[in-house]
């Protein structure tokens, strides 16, 4: 049963869209060695920092949140981020950042 769940989770992870967003080329030029871990995952549509105060975070904090996500991925974490994405978008529009 656990093996079946793990196999299903791995299949689901292959098509997930909660993954660090793709970096902009000028950001990559600023990367330190620890940032490069982000480049080892396929980019997605949303991520931890997008729903965690995106306009109030430093570049370093954004990178740390992406690395946290990569190292701690779970279906539960993806679900939490997904559920926070729409409210984050609406808050963005209300603050005039969109």
Coordinates of N, CA, C and O in Angstrom, one line a residue:
X1 N 0.8 -1.2 0.0 CA 0.0 0.0 0.0 C 0.9 1.3 0.0 O 0.6 2.2 -0.8
X2 N 1.9 1.3 0.9 CA 2.8 2.5 0.9 C 3.5 2.6 -0.4 O 3.7 3.7 -0.9
X3 N 4.0 1.5 -0.9 CA 4.7 1.5 -2.2 C 3.8 2.0 -3.3 O 4.3 2.8 -4.1
X4 N 2.6 1.6 -3.3 CA 1.6 2.1 -4.3 C 1.4 3.6 -4.2 O 1.4 4.4 -5.2
X5 N 1.3 4.1 -3.0 CA 1.1 5.6 -2.7 C 2.4 6.3 -3.2 O 2.3 7.3 -3.9
X6 N 3.5 5.8 -2.9 CA 4.8 6.4 -3.2 C 4.9 6.5 -4.8 O 5.3 7.5 -5.3
X7 N 4.6 5.4 -5.5 CA 4.6 5.4 -6.9 C 3.7 6.4 -7.5 O 4.0 7.2 -8.4
X8 N 2.5 6.5 -6.9 CA 1.5 7.5 -7.4 C 2.0 8.9 -7.1 O 1.9 9.8 -8.0
X9 N 2.6 9.1 -6.0 CA 3.2 10.4 -5.7 C 4.3 10.8 -6.6 O 4.4 12.0 -7.1
X10 N 5.1 9.9 -7.0 CA 6.2 10.1 -7.9 C 5.7 10.5 -9.3 O 6.2 11.4 -10.0
X11 N 4.6 9.8 -9.7 CA 4.0 10.1 -11.0 C 3.4 11.5 -11.0 O 3.5 12.2 -12.0
X12 N 2.7 11.8 -9.9 CA 2.1 13.1 -9.8 C 3.2 14.2 -9.8 O 3.0 15.3 -10.4
X13 N 4.3 13.9 -9.1 CA 5.4 15.0 -9.0 C 6.0 15.3 -10.4 O 6.4 16.4 -10.6
X14 N 5.9 14.3 -11.3 CA 6.4 14.6 -12.7 C 5.6 15.6 -13.4 O 6.1 16.3 -14.3
X15 N 4.3 15.8 -13.1 CA 3.5 16.7 -13.8 C 3.1 17.9 -12.9 O 2.2 18.7 -13.3
X16 N 3.7 18.1 -11.8 CA 3.3 19.2 -10.9 C 3.7 20.5 -11.4 O 4.7 20.6 -12.2
X17 N 3.0 21.5 -11.0 CA 3.3 22.9 -11.5 C 3.8 23.8 -10.4 O 4.0 25.0 -10.5
X18 N 3.9 23.2 -9.2 CA 4.4 24.0 -8.0 C 5.9 23.6 -7.9 O 6.2 22.6 -7.5
X19 N 6.7 24.5 -8.5 CA 8.1 24.3 -8.5 C 8.7 25.7 -8.6 O 8.0 26.6 -9.1
X20 N 9.9 26.0 -8.2 CA 10.4 27.3 -8.4 C 10.2 27.8 -9.8 O 10.4 27.1 -10.7
X21 N 9.8 29.0 -9.9 CA 9.6 29.6 -11.2 C 11.0 29.7 -11.9 O 12.0 29.8 -11.3
X22 N 11.0 29.8 -13.3 CA 12.2 29.9 -14.0 C 13.0 31.2 -13.7 O 12.3 32.2 -13.6
X23 N 14.3 31.1 -13.5 CA 15.0 32.3 -13.2 C 15.2 33.2 -14.5 O 15.2 32.7 -15.6
X24 N 15.3 34.5 -14.3 CA 15.5 35.4 -15.4 C 17.1 35.4 -15.6 O 17.8 35.3 -14.6
X25 N 17.5 35.5 -16.8 CA 19.0 35.4 -17.1 C 19.8 36.3 -16.2 O 20.9 35.9 -15.7
X26 N 19.4 37.5 -16.0 CA 20.2 38.4 -15.2 C 20.3 38.0 -13.7 O 21.2 38.3 -13.0
X27 N 19.2 37.2 -13.3 CA 19.3 36.7 -11.9 C 20.4 35.6 -11.8 O 21.1 35.5 -10.8
X28 N 20.4 34.7 -12.8 CA 21.4 33.6 -12.8 C 22.8 34.2 -12.7 O 23.7 33.6 -12.1
X29 N 23.1 35.4 -13.4 CA 24.4 36.0 -13.3 C 24.7 36.4 -11.9 O 25.9 36.5 -11.5
X30 N 23.7 36.6 -11.0 CA 24.0 37.0 -9.6 C 24.0 35.8 -8.7 O 24.3 36.0 -7.5
X31 N 23.8 34.6 -9.2 CA 23.7 33.4 -8.3 C 25.1 33.2 -7.6 O 26.1 33.3 -8.2
X32 N 24.9 32.8 -6.4 CA 26.1 32.3 -5.6 C 26.0 30.7 -5.8 O 25.0 30.2 -6.4
X33 N 27.0 30.0 -5.4 CA 27.0 28.6 -5.6 C 25.7 27.9 -5.0 O 25.2 27.0 -5.7
X34 N 25.3 28.3 -3.9 CA 24.1 27.6 -3.3 C 22.8 27.9 -4.1 O 21.9 27.0 -4.0
X35 N 22.7 29.0 -4.8 CA 21.5 29.2 -5.7 C 21.4 28.2 -6.8 O 20.3 28.0 -7.3
X36 N 22.5 27.7 -7.3 CA 22.5 26.9 -8.5 C 21.7 25.6 -8.3 O 21.3 25.0 -9.3
X37 N 21.4 25.2 -7.1 CA 20.5 24.1 -6.9 C 19.2 24.3 -7.5 O 18.5 23.3 -8.0
X38 N 18.7 25.5 -7.6 CA 17.5 25.8 -8.3 C 17.5 25.4 -9.7 O 16.4 25.0 -10.3
X39 N 18.6 25.4 -10.4 CA 18.7 25.1 -11.8 C 18.5 23.6 -12.1 O 18.4 23.2 -13.2
X40 N 18.6 22.8 -11.0 CA 18.5 21.3 -11.2 C 17.0 20.8 -11.2 O 16.8 19.6 -11.4
X41 N 16.0 21.7 -11.1 CA 14.6 21.3 -11.2 C 13.9 22.0 -12.3 O 14.3 23.1 -12.7
X42 N 13.0 21.3 -12.9 CA 12.2 21.8 -14.0 C 11.3 23.0 -13.4 O 10.7 22.9 -12.4
X43 N 11.3 24.2 -14.1 CA 10.5 25.3 -13.6 C 9.0 25.0 -13.6 O 8.5 24.3 -14.4
X44 N 8.3 25.7 -12.7 CA 6.9 25.6 -12.6 C 6.2 26.9 -12.7 O 6.8 27.9 -13.1
X45 N 5.0 27.0 -12.3 CA 4.1 28.2 -12.4 C 4.1 29.0 -11.1 O 3.8 30.2 -11.2
X46 N 4.3 28.4 -10.0 CA 4.3 29.1 -8.7 C 5.2 28.4 -7.8 O 5.8 27.3 -8.1
X47 N 5.5 29.0 -6.7 CA 6.4 28.5 -5.7 C 6.2 29.1 -4.3 O 5.3 29.9 -4.1
X48 N 7.1 28.7 -3.4 CA 6.9 29.1 -2.0 C 7.0 30.6 -1.9 O 6.2 31.3 -1.2
X49 N 8.0 31.3 -2.5 CA 8.2 32.7 -2.3 C 7.1 33.5 -2.9 O 6.8 34.6 -2.5
X50 N 6.5 33.0 -4.0 CA 5.4 33.7 -4.6 C 4.2 33.9 -3.7 O 3.4 34.8 -3.9
X51 N 4.0 33.0 -2.7 CA 2.9 33.0 -1.8 C 3.3 33.4 -0.4 O 2.6 33.3 0.6
X52 N 4.6 33.8 -0.3 CA 5.2 34.1 1.1 C 5.7 35.6 1.1 O 6.8 35.8 1.6
X53 N 5.0 36.5 0.6 CA 5.4 37.9 0.7 C 6.3 38.3 -0.4 O 7.3 39.0 -0.2
X54 N 6.1 37.9 -1.6 CA 7.0 38.1 -2.7 C 7.6 39.5 -2.9 O 8.7 39.6 -3.3
X55 N 6.8 40.5 -2.6 CA 7.3 41.9 -2.8 C 8.1 42.4 -1.6 O 8.6 43.5 -1.6
X56 N 8.1 41.6 -0.5 CA 8.8 42.0 0.7 C 10.0 41.2 1.0 O 10.5 41.3 2.1
X57 N 10.4 40.3 0.1 CA 11.5 39.4 0.3 C 12.7 39.9 -0.5 O 12.6 40.4 -1.6
X58 N 13.9 39.6 0.1 CA 15.1 39.9 -0.7 C 15.4 38.8 -1.6 O 14.8 37.7 -1.6
X59 N 16.3 39.0 -2.6 CA 16.7 38.0 -3.5 C 17.2 36.7 -2.8 O 16.9 35.6 -3.1
X60 N 18.0 37.0 -1.7 CA 18.5 35.9 -0.9 C 17.4 35.1 -0.3 O 17.4 33.8 -0.3
X61 N 16.4 35.7 0.3 CA 15.2 35.1 0.9 C 14.5 34.2 -0.1 O 14.0 33.1 0.2
X62 N 14.3 34.8 -1.3 CA 13.6 34.1 -2.3 C 14.3 32.8 -2.7 O 13.7 31.7 -2.8
X63 N 15.6 32.9 -2.8 CA 16.4 31.7 -3.1 C 16.4 30.7 -2.0 O 16.3 29.5 -2.2
X64 N 16.4 31.1 -0.7 CA 16.3 30.2 0.4 C 15.0 29.5 0.4 O 14.9 28.3 0.7
X65 N 13.9 30.2 0.1 CA 12.6 29.5 0.0 C 12.5 28.5 -1.1 O 11.9 27.4 -0.9
X66 N 13.1 28.8 -2.2 CA 13.1 27.8 -3.3 C 13.9 26.6 -2.9 O 13.5 25.4 -3.2
X67 N 15.1 26.8 -2.3 CA 15.9 25.6 -1.9 C 15.1 24.8 -0.8 O 15.2 23.6 -0.8
X68 N 14.5 25.5 0.1 CA 13.7 24.8 1.1 C 12.6 23.9 0.4 O 12.5 22.8 0.8
X69 N 12.0 24.5 -0.6 CA 11.0 23.7 -1.3 C 11.6 22.5 -2.0 O 11.1 21.3 -1.9
X70 N 12.7 22.7 -2.7 CA 13.4 21.5 -3.4 C 13.8 20.4 -2.4 O 13.6 19.3 -2.6
X71 N 14.3 20.8 -1.2 CA 14.7 19.8 -0.2 C 13.6 19.2 0.6 O 13.8 18.2 1.2
X72 N 12.4 19.8 0.6 CA 11.3 19.4 1.5 C 10.1 19.1 0.7 O 9.0 19.1 1.3
X73 N 10.2 18.8 -0.6 CA 9.0 18.6 -1.4 C 8.1 17.5 -0.8 O 8.6 16.5 -0.4
X74 N 6.8 17.7 -0.9 CA 5.8 16.7 -0.5 C 4.5 17.1 -1.2 O 4.3 18.3 -1.6
X75 N 3.6 16.2 -1.4 CA 2.3 16.5 -1.9 C 1.5 17.5 -1.1 O 0.9 18.4 -1.6
X76 N 1.7 17.4 0.2 CA 1.1 18.3 1.2 C 1.6 19.7 1.0 O 0.8 20.7 0.9
X77 N 2.9 19.9 0.8 CA 3.5 21.2 0.6 C 3.0 21.8 -0.8 O 2.6 23.0 -0.8
X78 N 2.9 21.0 -1.8 CA 2.3 21.4 -3.1 C 0.9 21.9 -2.9 O 0.5 22.9 -3.5
X79 N 0.1 21.1 -2.2 CA -1.3 21.5 -2.0 C -1.4 22.8 -1.2 O -2.2 23.7 -1.6
X80 N -0.6 23.0 -0.2 CA -0.6 24.2 0.6 C -0.3 25.4 -0.3 O -0.9 26.5 -0.3
X81 N 0.8 25.3 -1.1 CA 1.2 26.4 -2.0 C 0.1 26.7 -3.1 O -0.2 27.8 -3.3
X82 N -0.5 25.6 -3.6 CA -1.5 25.8 -4.6 C -2.7 26.5 -4.0 O -3.2 27.4 -4.7
X83 N -3.1 26.2 -2.8 CA -4.2 26.8 -2.2 C -4.0 28.3 -1.9 O -4.9 29.1 -1.8
X84 N -2.7 28.6 -1.6 CA -2.3 30.0 -1.3 C -2.1 30.9 -2.6 O -2.1 32.1 -2.5
X85 N -2.0 30.2 -3.7 CA -1.6 31.0 -5.0 C -2.7 31.9 -5.4 O -2.5 33.1 -5.7
X86 N -4.0 31.5 -5.5 CA -5.1 32.4 -5.9 C -5.2 33.6 -5.0 O -5.3 34.7 -5.4
X87 N -5.3 33.4 -3.6 CA -5.4 34.6 -2.8 C -4.2 35.5 -3.0 O -4.3 36.7 -2.9
X88 N -3.0 34.9 -3.2 CA -1.8 35.8 -3.4 C -2.0 36.6 -4.7 O -1.6 37.8 -4.7
X89 N -2.5 36.1 -5.7 CA -2.8 36.8 -6.9 C -3.8 37.9 -6.7 O -3.6 39.0 -7.2
X90 N -4.9 37.6 -6.0 CA -5.9 38.7 -5.7 C -5.3 39.8 -4.8 O -5.6 40.9 -5.1
X91 N -4.5 39.4 -3.9 CA -3.9 40.4 -3.0 C -2.9 41.3 -3.9 O -2.8 42.5 -3.7
X92 N -2.3 40.7 -4.8 CA -1.4 41.4 -5.7 C -2.1 42.5 -6.5 O -1.7 43.6 -6.6
X93 N -3.3 42.1 -7.0 CA -4.1 43.0 -7.8 C -4.6 44.2 -6.9 O -4.6 45.3 -7.3
X94 N -5.0 43.8 -5.7 CA -5.5 44.9 -4.7 C -4.4 45.9 -4.3 O -4.7 47.0 -4.0
X95 N -3.2 45.4 -4.3 CA -2.1 46.3 -3.9 C -1.5 47.1 -5.1 O -0.6 47.9 -4.9
X96 N -2.1 46.8 -6.3 CA -1.6 47.6 -7.4 C -0.3 47.1 -8.0 O 0.3 47.8 -8.8
X97 N 0.2 45.9 -7.6 CA 1.4 45.4 -8.1 C 1.2 44.6 -9.4 O 2.2 44.1 -9.9
X98 N 0.0 44.3 -9.8 CA -0.2 43.5 -11.0 C -0.4 44.2 -12.2 O -0.3 44.7 -13.1

